[in-house]
Coordinates of C-alpha atoms and ligand atoms in Angstrom, one line a residue:
X104 CA -23.3 -33.6 -30.4
X105 CA -19.7 -34.0 -31.4
X106 CA -16.8 -33.8 -28.9
X107 CA -16.0 -30.2 -29.7
X108 CA -19.4 -29.1 -28.5
X109 CA -19.2 -30.6 -25.1
X110 CA -16.7 -29.0 -22.7
X111 CA -16.2 -28.4 -19.1
X112 CA -18.0 -25.1 -19.6
X113 CA -21.2 -27.1 -19.6
X114 CA -20.7 -28.2 -16.0
X115 CA -21.0 -26.2 -12.8
X116 CA -17.9 -25.1 -11.0
X117 CA -16.8 -26.6 -7.7
X118 CA -18.5 -23.8 -5.8
X119 CA -21.6 -24.0 -8.0
X120 CA -20.7 -20.5 -9.4
X121 CA -21.1 -19.4 -13.0
X122 CA -18.0 -18.7 -15.1
X123 CA -16.6 -15.2 -14.8
X124 CA -16.2 -13.3 -18.1
X125 CA -12.7 -12.2 -19.0
X126 CA -13.3 -8.5 -18.1
X127 CA -14.9 -9.4 -14.8
X128 CA -12.0 -11.6 -13.9
X129 CA -9.5 -9.0 -15.0
X130 CA -11.2 -6.3 -12.9
X131 CA -11.4 -8.6 -9.8
X132 CA -7.7 -9.4 -10.1
X133 CA -6.7 -5.8 -10.4
X134 CA -8.7 -5.0 -7.3
X135 CA -6.6 -7.4 -5.2
X136 CA -3.8 -5.1 -4.4
X137 CA -2.3 -1.7 -5.0
X138 CA 1.3 -0.7 -5.4
X139 CA 3.9 -1.1 -2.6
X140 CA 5.1 1.9 -0.7
X141 CA 8.5 0.4 0.0
X142 CA 11.1 2.5 -1.8
X143 CA 14.8 3.0 -1.8
X144 CA 17.5 5.0 -3.6
X145 CA 19.4 3.0 -6.2
X146 CA 22.4 3.9 -8.3
X147 CA 22.2 4.5 -12.0
X148 CA 24.1 1.4 -13.1
X149 CA 21.5 -1.0 -11.6
X150 CA 18.3 0.8 -12.5
X151 CA 17.3 -1.3 -15.6
X152 CA 13.7 -2.4 -15.3
X153 CA 13.1 -0.6 -11.9
X154 CA 10.0 1.5 -11.4
X155 CA 10.5 5.2 -10.6
X156 CA 9.0 6.1 -7.2
X157 CA 9.4 9.9 -7.7
X158 CA 8.8 12.5 -10.4
X159 CA 12.1 13.6 -11.9
X160 CA 12.7 17.2 -12.8
X161 CA 15.4 18.8 -14.9
X162 CA 17.9 20.5 -12.5
X163 CA 19.2 22.7 -15.3
X164 CA 18.6 23.6 -18.9
X165 CA 19.5 20.9 -21.5
X166 CA 21.6 21.8 -23.4
X167 CA 23.2 23.8 -20.6
X168 CA 24.8 26.3 -23.0
X169 CA 24.0 27.8 -26.4
X170 CA 26.2 25.6 -28.6
X171 CA 27.2 24.8 -32.2
X172 CA 25.1 22.2 -34.1
X173 CA 27.8 21.8 -36.8
X174 CA 31.6 22.0 -37.1
X175 CA 32.4 25.4 -38.6
X176 CA 32.9 29.1 -37.7
X177 CA 30.9 31.1 -35.2
X178 CA 30.2 34.7 -36.2
X179 CA 27.8 37.6 -35.5
X180 CA 24.9 36.9 -37.9
X181 CA 24.3 40.5 -38.9
X182 CA 27.8 40.7 -40.3
X183 CA 26.6 38.4 -43.2
X184 CA 24.7 41.3 -44.7
X185 CA 27.8 43.4 -45.3
X186 CA 30.8 41.1 -45.6
X187 CA 32.1 37.8 -46.8
X188 CA 35.4 37.7 -44.9
X189 CA 36.3 37.6 -41.2
X190 CA 39.4 37.4 -39.0
X191 CA 39.8 34.1 -37.2
X192 CA 40.5 35.1 -33.6
X193 CA 40.4 31.7 -31.8
X194 CA 38.8 28.4 -31.2
X195 CA 36.0 26.9 -29.2
X196 CA 36.1 23.2 -28.6
X197 CA 33.8 20.9 -26.6
X198 CA 35.0 21.3 -23.0
X199 CA 37.3 24.2 -23.9
X200 CA 35.4 27.3 -24.8
X201 CA 36.5 30.7 -26.3
X202 CA 36.1 33.0 -23.4
X203 CA 36.0 36.5 -25.0
X204 CA 33.3 38.2 -26.9
X205 CA 33.5 38.7 -30.7
X206 CA 32.7 41.7 -32.9
X207 CA 31.5 42.0 -36.5
X208 CA 34.8 41.3 -38.1
X209 CA 35.7 38.3 -36.0
X210 CA 35.1 34.5 -36.4
X211 CA 35.9 31.6 -34.0
X212 CA 36.5 28.1 -35.2
X213 CA 34.0 25.9 -33.4
X214 CA 33.2 22.1 -33.2
X215 CA 29.8 20.5 -32.7
X216 CA 28.6 20.9 -29.2
X217 CA 31.1 23.5 -28.2
X218 CA 29.7 26.6 -26.4
X219 CA 29.1 29.6 -28.7
X220 CA 31.3 32.6 -27.9
X221 CA 29.7 35.7 -26.4
X222 CA 28.4 37.9 -29.3
X223 CA 28.1 35.0 -31.8
X224 CA 24.7 33.8 -32.9
X225 CA 25.4 31.9 -36.2
X226 CA 27.6 29.0 -37.3
X227 CA 28.8 28.8 -40.9
X228 CA 29.4 25.2 -41.7
X229 CA 32.9 24.1 -42.4
X230 CA 32.0 22.9 -46.0
X231 CA 31.2 26.6 -47.0
X232 CA 34.5 28.1 -45.6
X233 CA 37.8 28.9 -47.4
X234 CA 40.8 29.6 -45.2
X235 CA 43.6 32.0 -46.1
X236 CA 46.0 32.1 -43.1
X237 CA 44.0 33.8 -40.3
X238 CA 41.3 35.0 -42.8
X239 CA 38.0 33.2 -43.3
X240 CA 36.3 33.7 -46.7
X241 CA 32.8 32.6 -47.6
X242 CA 31.8 32.7 -51.2
X243 CA 28.1 32.5 -50.7
X244 CA 27.8 34.4 -47.5
X245 CA 24.3 35.7 -48.3
X246 CA 22.9 32.2 -48.5
X247 CA 23.8 31.6 -44.8
X248 CA 20.7 32.1 -42.6
X249 CA 21.3 34.3 -39.5
X250 CA 21.0 32.2 -36.4
X251 CA 21.6 28.9 -38.2
X252 CA 23.4 25.8 -36.9
X253 CA 23.0 26.9 -33.2
X254 CA 21.3 24.9 -30.5
X255 CA 19.8 27.2 -27.8
X256 CA 20.2 26.5 -24.1
X257 CA 17.2 24.6 -22.7
X258 CA 16.1 23.7 -26.3
X259 CA 15.6 20.0 -25.3
X260 CA 14.5 20.4 -21.7
X261 CA 13.9 23.6 -19.8
X262 CA 15.2 23.8 -16.2
X263 CA 12.6 22.7 -13.7
X264 CA 10.4 20.8 -16.1
X265 CA 9.0 17.3 -15.4
X266 CA 11.1 14.8 -17.3
X267 CA 10.1 11.4 -16.0
X268 CA 6.9 10.4 -14.3
X269 CA 6.7 8.5 -11.0
X270 CA 5.5 4.9 -11.9
X271 CA 7.6 4.7 -15.1
X272 CA 9.6 1.5 -15.8
X273 CA 13.1 2.5 -16.5
X274 CA 14.8 1.3 -19.7
X275 CA 18.1 2.3 -21.4
X276 CA 16.6 5.6 -22.8
X277 CA 15.3 6.8 -19.4
X278 CA 18.5 5.7 -17.7
X279 CA 20.5 7.6 -20.3
X280 CA 18.4 10.7 -19.6
X281 CA 18.9 10.5 -15.9
X282 CA 22.6 10.3 -16.5
X283 CA 22.5 13.3 -18.8
X284 CA 20.8 15.2 -16.0
X285 CA 23.5 14.3 -13.5
X286 CA 21.5 12.0 -11.3
X287 CA 23.8 9.4 -9.8
X288 CA 20.8 7.6 -8.1
X289 CA 17.0 7.9 -8.0
X290 CA 14.2 6.7 -5.8
X291 CA 12.6 3.4 -7.0
X292 CA 10.2 0.9 -5.6
X293 CA 11.8 -2.1 -4.0
X294 CA 11.7 -5.3 -6.0
X295 CA 8.5 -7.2 -5.6
X296 CA 9.2 -10.4 -3.7
X297 CA 7.3 -13.4 -5.2
X298 CA 7.5 -17.1 -4.6
X299 CA 6.8 -19.9 -7.0
X300 CA 5.7 -23.5 -6.2
X301 CA 4.6 -26.3 -8.5
X302 CA 2.1 -28.9 -7.2
X303 CA 1.4 -32.5 -8.1
X304 CA 2.5 -36.0 -7.2
X305 CA 3.3 -36.6 -10.9
X306 CA 5.5 -33.5 -11.3
X307 CA 9.3 -34.1 -11.3
X308 CA 12.1 -31.6 -11.3
X309 CA 14.2 -31.5 -14.5
X310 CA 17.4 -33.3 -13.9
X311 CA 15.8 -36.0 -11.8
X312 CA 14.7 -39.4 -13.1
X313 CA 11.2 -39.2 -14.6
X314 CA 9.0 -41.9 -13.0
X315 CA 6.6 -43.9 -15.1
X316 CA 3.6 -41.7 -14.5
X317 CA 5.6 -38.5 -14.2
X318 CA 5.8 -35.2 -16.0
X319 CA 8.7 -32.7 -15.9
X320 CA 7.9 -29.5 -14.1
X321 CA 7.4 -26.8 -16.8
X322 CA 5.4 -24.3 -14.9
X323 CA 7.8 -23.3 -12.2
X324 CA 10.4 -22.4 -14.8
X325 CA 8.1 -20.5 -17.2
X326 CA 6.5 -18.6 -14.3
X327 CA 9.9 -17.7 -12.7
X328 CA 11.2 -16.6 -16.1
X329 CA 8.2 -14.3 -16.7
X330 CA 8.4 -12.9 -13.2
X331 CA 12.1 -12.2 -13.7
X332 CA 11.2 -10.6 -17.0
X333 CA 9.2 -8.2 -14.9
X334 CA 12.3 -7.7 -12.6
X335 CA 10.6 -9.4 -9.6
X336 CA 12.8 -10.9 -6.8
X337 CA 11.8 -14.5 -7.3
X338 CA 12.1 -17.4 -4.8
X339 CA 12.1 -20.9 -6.2
X340 CA 10.3 -23.0 -3.6
X341 CA 10.2 -26.3 -5.5
X342 CA 7.5 -28.9 -6.0
X343 CA 4.7 -29.7 -3.4
X344 CA 3.0 -33.1 -3.3
X345 CA -0.8 -33.3 -3.5
X346 CA -1.1 -33.3 0.3
X347 CA -3.0 -30.7 2.3
X348 CA -0.7 -30.5 5.2
X349 CA 2.5 -30.1 3.2
X350 CA 0.8 -27.4 1.1
X351 CA -0.5 -25.6 4.1
X352 CA 2.8 -25.6 5.8
X353 CA 4.7 -24.4 2.8
X354 CA 2.3 -21.6 1.9
X355 CA 2.3 -20.4 5.5
X356 CA 6.1 -20.2 5.5
X357 CA 6.3 -18.6 2.1
X358 CA 3.7 -16.0 3.0
X359 CA 6.0 -14.5 5.7
X360 CA 8.7 -13.3 3.2
X361 CA 6.7 -12.5 0.1
X362 CA 4.2 -10.1 -1.4
X363 CA 2.8 -12.8 -3.6
X364 CA 2.9 -16.6 -3.9
X365 CA 2.2 -18.5 -7.1
X366 CA 1.3 -22.2 -7.3
X367 CA 0.4 -24.1 -10.4
X368 CA -1.8 -27.2 -10.6
X369 CA -4.1 -28.7 -8.0
X370 CA -6.9 -26.3 -8.4
X371 CA -9.1 -28.2 -10.9
X372 CA -12.3 -30.0 -10.1
X373 CA -11.5 -33.0 -7.9
X374 CA -8.1 -31.7 -6.9
X375 CA -9.3 -28.3 -5.7
X376 CA -9.7 -29.5 -2.2
X377 CA -6.0 -29.9 -1.4
X378 CA -5.1 -26.3 -2.1
X379 CA -8.5 -25.0 -1.0
X380 CA -8.4 -26.6 2.4
X381 CA -4.8 -25.6 2.9
X382 CA -5.7 -22.0 2.1
X383 CA -8.8 -21.7 4.2
X384 CA -6.7 -21.9 7.3
X385 CA -4.5 -19.0 6.2
X386 CA -6.6 -16.4 4.6
X387 CA -9.4 -15.7 2.1
X388 CA -9.4 -17.5 -1.2
X389 CA -11.8 -17.4 -4.1
X390 CA -11.9 -20.2 -6.6
X391 CA -12.9 -18.8 -9.9
X392 CA -13.9 -20.4 -13.1
X393 CA -13.0 -17.9 -15.8
X394 CA -14.8 -18.2 -19.1
X395 CA -11.5 -18.1 -21.0
X396 CA -9.5 -20.8 -22.9
X397 CA -6.9 -21.8 -22.1
X398 CA -7.0 -20.7 -18.5
X399 CA -9.7 -21.9 -16.1
X400 CA -9.7 -22.7 -13.2
X401 CA -7.8 -20.1 -11.2
X402 CA -7.7 -19.5 -7.4
X403 CA -7.0 -16.1 -5.9
X404 CA -6.8 -14.9 -2.4
X405 CA -4.5 -13.8 0.3
X406 CA -2.4 -15.6 2.8
X407 CA -2.5 -13.0 5.6
X408 CA 0.2 -10.4 6.5
X409 CA 3.8 -10.9 5.6
X410 CA 6.8 -9.8 7.7
X411 CA 6.6 -6.2 6.2
X412 CA 3.0 -5.9 7.3
X413 CA 1.6 -6.1 3.7
X414 CA -1.0 -8.7 2.6
X415 CA 0.6 -11.6 0.9
X416 CA -1.5 -12.4 -2.2
X417 CA -2.0 -15.8 -3.6
X418 CA -2.5 -17.0 -7.2
X419 CA -3.3 -20.7 -7.8
X420 CA -2.6 -21.0 -11.5
X421 CA -3.9 -23.9 -13.7
X422 CA -1.8 -27.0 -14.3
X423 CA -1.5 -26.9 -18.1
X424 CA 1.7 -25.2 -19.2
X425 CA 0.1 -23.1 -21.9
X426 CA -2.8 -22.1 -19.6
X427 CA -0.3 -20.9 -17.1
X428 CA 1.5 -18.7 -19.6
X429 CA -1.6 -17.3 -21.2
X430 CA -3.4 -16.5 -17.9
X431 CA -0.2 -15.0 -16.5
X432 CA 0.4 -12.8 -19.5
X433 CA -3.2 -11.6 -19.9
X434 CA -4.4 -11.5 -16.3
X435 CA -1.6 -11.7 -13.8
X436 CA 1.0 -9.5 -15.5
X437 CA -1.1 -6.3 -15.1
X438 CA -1.5 -7.1 -11.4
X439 CA 2.2 -7.6 -10.9
X440 CA 3.0 -4.3 -12.6
X441 CA 0.4 -2.6 -10.4
X442 CA 1.9 -4.1 -7.3
X443 CA 5.3 -2.9 -8.5
X444 CA 4.0 0.6 -8.6
X445 CA 4.1 0.8 -12.4
X446 CA 1.4 3.2 -13.5
X447 CA 2.6 4.0 -17.0
X448 CA 2.2 0.6 -18.6
X449 CA -0.2 0.3 -21.5
X450 CA -1.3 -3.2 -22.5
X451 CA -1.3 -2.4 -26.1
X452 CA -3.2 -4.7 -28.5
X453 CA -3.4 -4.5 -32.3
X454 CA -6.2 -5.2 -34.7
X455 CA -5.2 -7.7 -37.3
X456 CA -6.9 -9.5 -40.2
X457 CA -7.4 -13.2 -39.7
X458 CA -6.1 -15.3 -42.7
X459 CA -8.0 -18.4 -41.7
X460 CA -11.1 -19.6 -39.9
X461 CA -10.8 -19.9 -36.1
X462 CA -13.2 -21.5 -33.7
X463 CA -14.4 -20.5 -30.3
X464 CA -17.7 -20.4 -28.5
X465 CA -20.2 -17.8 -27.5
X466 CA -19.7 -16.7 -23.9
X467 CA -16.0 -17.6 -23.8
X468 CA -12.9 -15.6 -24.7
X469 CA -10.5 -17.8 -26.5
X470 CA -6.8 -17.1 -26.9
X471 CA -5.2 -18.8 -29.9
X472 CA -1.5 -18.8 -30.3
X473 CA -0.8 -16.9 -33.4
X474 CA 1.8 -15.6 -35.9
X475 CA 1.4 -12.0 -37.1
X476 CA 3.1 -10.6 -40.2
X477 CA 2.8 -7.6 -42.5
X478 CA 1.4 -8.5 -45.9
X479 CA 2.4 -6.8 -49.2
X480 CA -0.2 -4.1 -48.7
X481 CA 1.3 -3.2 -45.4
X482 CA -1.6 -4.7 -43.4
X483 CA -1.2 -6.7 -40.2
X484 CA -2.3 -10.3 -40.8
X485 CA -2.5 -13.1 -38.3
X486 CA -2.8 -16.9 -38.5
X487 CA -2.8 -19.6 -35.8
X488 CA 0.1 -21.9 -35.0
X489 CA -2.0 -25.0 -35.6
X490 CA -3.3 -27.4 -32.8
X491 CA -4.3 -25.3 -29.8
X492 CA -4.4 -27.9 -26.9
X493 CA -3.5 -26.4 -23.5
X494 CA -0.5 -28.6 -23.1
X495 CA 1.1 -28.0 -26.5
X496 CA 4.1 -25.8 -25.8
X497 CA 5.5 -25.9 -29.3
X498 CA 2.5 -23.9 -30.5
X499 CA 3.5 -21.2 -28.0
X500 CA 7.1 -21.4 -29.1
X501 CA 6.2 -20.9 -32.8
X502 CA 3.9 -18.0 -31.9
X503 CA 4.7 -14.3 -31.7
X504 CA 1.3 -13.3 -30.4
X505 CA -2.0 -14.4 -28.9
X506 CA -5.2 -13.9 -30.9
X507 CA -8.3 -13.2 -28.9
X508 CA -11.7 -14.3 -30.1
X509 CA -14.1 -12.5 -27.8
X510 CA -17.1 -14.0 -26.1
X511 CA -19.6 -12.7 -28.7
X512 CA -18.2 -14.8 -31.5
X513 CA -18.2 -18.6 -32.0
X514 CA -16.2 -18.4 -35.2
X515 CA -13.8 -16.1 -37.0
X516 CA -13.9 -16.1 -40.8
X517 CA -10.9 -15.5 -42.9
X518 CA -10.8 -11.7 -43.5
X519 CA -12.4 -10.8 -40.1
X520 CA -10.5 -8.5 -37.7
X521 CA -9.2 -10.0 -34.4
X522 CA -7.5 -8.6 -31.4
X523 CA -3.7 -9.3 -31.4
X524 CA -1.6 -9.4 -28.2
X525 CA 2.0 -9.2 -29.4
X526 CA 4.4 -11.2 -27.2
X527 CA 6.9 -8.3 -27.4
X528 CA 4.3 -6.4 -25.2
X529 CA 2.6 -9.1 -23.4
X530 CA 5.0 -11.9 -22.6
X531 CA 7.6 -10.6 -20.0
X532 CA 11.1 -11.8 -20.8
X533 CA 10.2 -12.5 -24.5
X534 CA 13.4 -12.0 -26.5
X535 CA 13.2 -9.0 -28.7
X536 CA 15.3 -10.1 -31.6
Ligands
AMP736 P1 -4.0 -30.2 -12.5 O1 -4.6 -28.8 -12.6 O2 -3.1 -30.3 -11.3 O3 -5.0 -31.3 -12.6 O4 -3.0 -30.2 -13.8 C1 -3.5 -30.2 -15.1 C2 -2.5 -30.8 -16.0 O5 -1.3 -30.0 -16.0 C3 -2.1 -32.2 -15.7 O6 -1.9 -32.9 -16.9 C4 -0.8 -32.0 -15.0 O7 0.0 -33.1 -15.1 C5 -0.2 -30.8 -15.7 N1 0.7 -30.1 -14.9 C6 0.5 -29.7 -13.6 N2 1.5 -29.1 -13.1 C7 2.5 -29.1 -14.1 C8 3.8 -28.6 -14.1 N3 4.4 -27.9 -13.1 N4 4.5 -28.7 -15.3 C9 3.9 -29.3 -16.3 N5 2.7 -29.8 -16.3 C10 2.0 -29.7 -15.2
MG737 MG1 -2.2 -31.7 -10.2

């Protein structure tokens, strides 16, 4: 048996439990908590990334008035059947309309977006018009369609219709729409308060001197960045030593002010006791061995009630930096969105063609770091970034997606289809450039 064939999956978990499949783990995590009910009104300028806590309806027709879709001349459409010349009687500009009604022989000069004069239903575009003093002549009048170049009131959105759903994360487009409807503020869920610790006697804060057996703290910063990418209100609570009392004290304190507390490290076989014993005094915690790679082990539970009377949830993430990122993206991110009240998120995955062989094992879901691209035939192709060790961050940096090999396959051949998790969808805070 070579090294590849023996892994920690061959051994029983600390609790003697079997490994949970990805779907089972994902379902259990999502059952841990539902969305917060804490809401507040927030002004338009600071809504980016917030989750709507109310349905938003159109308070009026959009556009409000019948208006011109082109620069030109507004006329009565039926006059096109009998004439090719009109008297120019005035102007209608955006913000300054022509207030009288027009008859068959009259035309009003009009700019794009300006309200149509009473009686007019057609705009002849500027390019077709010849002017002679106060006369408008149109050579090909019969080619102008009656009713053309006019936007009807309510054409985009009818008054009273549902425009944005409760549970939607607001981006630039939605904020622009709210502005266009005249909303100066809307009701959103309050930011989710989360705390992040790292654990481990070997873990040093960047900026400090690295001791001989030390390792710089990666996880706190990647976790905080992803949580901020989801617009959480993040508390940086530093590094905890591998010491039960310190961990217990710190978690108890953090539980008061937060909806969720994250730690990384200290939950693997042999070390599990520190965090486990610290937690048993505070609430309920389950130590799970998930049949995913990278990723296991993970601890989930609660730390009792916080100061707002909500249960403070706990996630003890693995120690390896890549395992932290992958488990956060795939398993924790959907929970965070749910806790934030976001119901409109779709964890979209793609189907791509593998360009190389990829190894896994039956019964385990593997996430390889991958690079997707579109080939000359317009197909989505995907390859790995090379060595896939759980601690190799460069392979994550080079990647633009995760490739999932599900538990029913021990190998993917070149040409097989695989599930692709694009970072643009799955890695919060991933720069979209
Ligand atoms: P543990 O689960 O605590 O045994 O950690 C597993 C591996 O991840 C060990 O090699 C740790 O040194 C490493 N590790 C744990 N925490 C961190 C961290 N915050 N930053 C970088 N590496 C870490
Ligand atoms: Mg450790």
